[in-house]
Coordinates of N, CA and C in Angstrom, one line a residue:
M1 N -9.3 6.2 -2.2 CA -7.9 5.7 -2.3 C -8.2 4.5 -3.3
F2 N -7.4 4.0 -3.9 CA -7.9 2.5 -4.4 C -6.1 1.9 -4.5
A3 N -5.9 1.0 -4.8 CA -4.9 -0.1 -4.0 C -4.8 -1.1 -4.9
S4 N -3.7 -1.9 -5.4 CA -3.8 -3.4 -5.9 C -2.7 -4.1 -5.0
V5 N -2.4 -5.5 -5.3 CA -1.7 -5.8 -4.5 C -0.2 -5.8 -5.2
G6 N 0.7 -5.9 -4.0 CA 1.7 -5.6 -4.7 C 2.1 -3.8 -4.3
D7 N 1.3 -3.0 -4.4 CA 1.5 -1.6 -4.0 C 2.1 -1.4 -2.8
R8 N 2.4 -0.1 -2.5 CA 2.8 -0.1 -1.0 C 2.1 0.7 -0.4
I9 N 1.5 0.8 0.9 CA 0.8 2.1 1.8 C 2.3 2.6 2.5
V10 N 2.3 4.2 2.5 CA 2.8 5.2 3.2 C 2.4 5.9 4.2
I11 N 2.7 5.8 5.2 CA 1.9 6.5 6.6 C 3.3 7.6 6.7
R12 N 2.8 8.9 6.6 CA 3.7 9.8 7.0 C 2.9 10.4 8.5
S13 N 3.7 10.7 9.2 CA 3.5 11.3 10.8 C 2.7 12.9 10.3
M14 N 1.8 13.1 11.0 CA 1.5 14.4 11.3 C 2.1 15.4 11.8
H15 N 3.4 15.1 12.3 CA 4.1 15.9 13.0 C 5.3 16.5 12.5
L16 N 6.0 17.1 12.2 CA 7.5 17.3 12.1 C 8.2 16.3 12.8
G17 N 9.1 15.8 11.7 CA 9.8 14.8 12.3 C 9.4 13.4 12.7
G18 N 8.0 13.3 12.7 CA 7.5 12.0 13.3 C 7.8 10.9 12.1
P19 N 7.5 9.9 12.6 CA 8.0 8.6 12.0 C 7.1 8.8 10.9
V20 N 8.0 7.6 9.9 CA 7.2 7.0 9.0 C 7.0 5.8 8.5
R21 N 6.0 5.0 8.2 CA 5.6 3.7 8.1 C 5.4 3.2 6.7
D22 N 5.9 2.3 6.7 CA 5.2 1.8 5.0 C 4.9 0.2 5.2
G23 N 4.5 -0.2 4.2 CA 3.9 -2.0 4.1 C 3.9 -1.9 2.5
E24 N 3.9 -3.4 2.4 CA 3.2 -4.0 1.1 C 1.8 -4.1 1.3
V25 N 1.0 -3.9 0.3 CA -0.6 -4.4 0.0 C -0.4 -5.9 -0.4
I26 N -0.8 -7.3 0.5 CA -0.5 -8.3 0.1 C -2.1 -8.8 -0.2
G27 N -3.3 -7.9 -0.2 CA -4.6 -8.8 -0.3 C -5.4 -7.3 0.0
V28 N -6.4 -7.1 -1.1 CA -7.2 -6.1 -1.2 C -8.9 -6.8 -1.5
E29 N -9.4 -6.1 -0.7 CA -10.9 -7.3 0.2 C -12.0 -6.8 -1.1
H30 N -11.6 -5.7 -1.6 CA -12.7 -5.4 -2.9 C -12.5 -5.1 -4.2
E31 N -12.8 -5.9 -4.9 CA -12.4 -6.0 -6.6 C -11.9 -4.4 -7.1
D32 N -12.8 -3.7 -6.4 CA -12.0 -2.5 -7.5 C -11.2 -1.8 -6.9
G33 N -10.3 -2.1 -5.7 CA -9.0 -1.5 -5.1 C -9.6 -0.9 -3.7
R34 N -10.9 -0.6 -3.5 CA -11.3 0.3 -2.0 C -10.4 -0.6 -1.0
P35 N -10.8 0.1 0.1 CA -9.9 -0.2 1.2 C -11.4 -1.2 2.1
P36 N -11.1 -1.9 2.8 CA -9.8 -2.2 3.7 C -8.3 -2.6 2.8
Y37 N -7.2 -2.9 3.0 CA -6.4 -3.4 2.7 C -5.9 -4.6 3.5
R38 N -5.1 -5.6 2.7 CA -4.1 -7.1 4.1 C -2.8 -6.0 3.9
V39 N -2.3 -5.9 4.6 CA -0.8 -4.9 4.7 C 0.1 -5.7 5.7
R40 N 1.6 -6.2 4.8 CA 2.6 -6.3 5.3 C 3.3 -5.7 5.9
W41 N 3.7 -5.2 7.0 CA 4.4 -4.0 7.3 C 6.0 -4.1 7.4
S42 N 6.9 -3.0 6.8 CA 8.1 -3.7 6.4 C 9.0 -3.8 8.1
D43 N 8.6 -2.7 8.7 CA 9.2 -2.5 10.5 C 8.8 -3.8 11.1
T44 N 7.8 -4.4 11.1 CA 8.0 -5.4 11.8 C 7.5 -7.2 11.1
G45 N 7.1 -6.8 9.6 CA 6.8 -8.0 9.1 C 5.3 -8.7 9.5
H46 N 4.7 -8.1 10.4 CA 3.5 -7.9 11.1 C 2.1 -8.3 9.9
E47 N 1.4 -8.6 9.5 CA 0.2 -8.4 8.8 C -1.0 -8.1 9.5
S48 N -1.4 -7.5 8.9 CA -3.1 -6.6 9.7 C -3.7 -6.3 8.5
L49 N -4.9 -5.5 8.7 CA -6.1 -5.4 8.1 C -6.0 -4.4 8.2
F50 N -5.8 -3.5 7.3 CA -5.5 -1.6 7.1 C -7.0 -0.8 6.3
F51 N -7.2 0.1 7.3 CA -8.4 1.3 7.0 C -7.2 2.8 6.6
P52 N -6.7 3.1 5.4 CA -6.2 4.3 5.3 C -6.9 5.4 5.9
G53 N -6.0 6.6 6.7 CA -6.6 7.6 6.9 C -5.6 8.5 6.3
P54 N -6.4 9.6 6.7 CA -5.6 11.3 5.8 C -4.7 11.0 5.8
D55 N -3.4 10.2 6.8 CA -2.0 10.3 6.8 C -1.3 9.4 5.5
A56 N -1.9 8.8 5.1 CA -1.2 7.3 4.1 C -1.5 7.5 2.8
S57 N -0.8 7.0 2.2 CA -0.6 7.7 0.8 C -0.2 6.1 -0.1
I58 N -0.5 5.9 -1.2 CA -0.2 4.9 -2.4 C 1.0 4.9 -3.0
D59 N 1.8 4.0 -3.0 CA 2.9 4.2 -4.1 C 2.4 2.9 -5.0
R60 N 1.9 3.4 -6.1 CA 1.1 2.4 -6.7 C 2.5 1.4 -7.9
T61 N 2.9 0.5 -7.5 CA 3.8 -0.3 -8.3 C 3.3 -1.5 -8.4
G62 N 1.8 -2.0 -8.1 CA 1.6 -3.4 -8.3 C 1.0 -3.3 -9.7
P63 N 0.8 -5.0 -10.0 CA 0.6 -5.4 -11.8 C -0.4 -4.4 -12.4
S64 N -1.5 -4.1 -11.2 CA -2.3 -3.1 -12.3 C -1.9 -2.2 -13.0
Y65 N -1.0 -1.5 -12.3 CA -0.3 0.0 -12.7 C 0.5 0.0 -13.7
A66 N 1.4 -1.5 -13.5 CA 2.6 -1.7 -14.3 C 1.7 -2.6 -16.0
A67 N 0.7 -2.9 -15.9 CA -0.5 -3.4 -16.9 C -0.8 -2.4 -17.6
E68 N -0.8 -1.1 -16.6 CA -1.9 0.1 -17.1 C -0.8 0.8 -18.3
Y69 N 0.4 0.4 -17.7 CA 1.2 1.6 -18.3 C 2.1 1.1 -18.8
D70 N 2.2 -0.5 -19.5 CA 2.9 -1.2 -19.9 C 4.4 -1.3 -19.5
E71 N 4.3 -1.4 -18.2 CA 5.5 -1.6 -17.3 C 6.0 -3.3 -17.2
P72 N 7.1 -3.7 -17.2 CA 7.2 -4.7 -16.0 C 6.8 -4.2 -14.4
A73 N 6.0 -5.4 -14.0 CA 5.8 -5.1 -12.4 C 7.3 -5.7 -11.8
H74 N 7.1 -4.7 -10.7 CA 8.2 -5.3 -9.8 C 8.4 -6.1 -8.8
A75 N 9.0 -6.7 -9.1 CA 9.1 -8.2 -8.4 C 10.0 -8.3 -7.1
G76 N 9.6 -7.4 -6.2 CA 10.0 -7.7 -4.8 C 10.4 -6.5 -4.2

């Protein structure tokens, strides 16, 4: 799994009807985008260091994705 600042982490419950949690990647510890990630969670505003598990996915909206596809980066 690889992420950039500005991407969104989405965690889906492994149980039917379970909660979904998401947050914005605000920091990447490794230059190549490997975990862990500093994430600001949308439900609480809390920031934490996050090591993604099998229930996590990346919504690639950060600046590196936009540059790769010549799209303007999302502004929030």
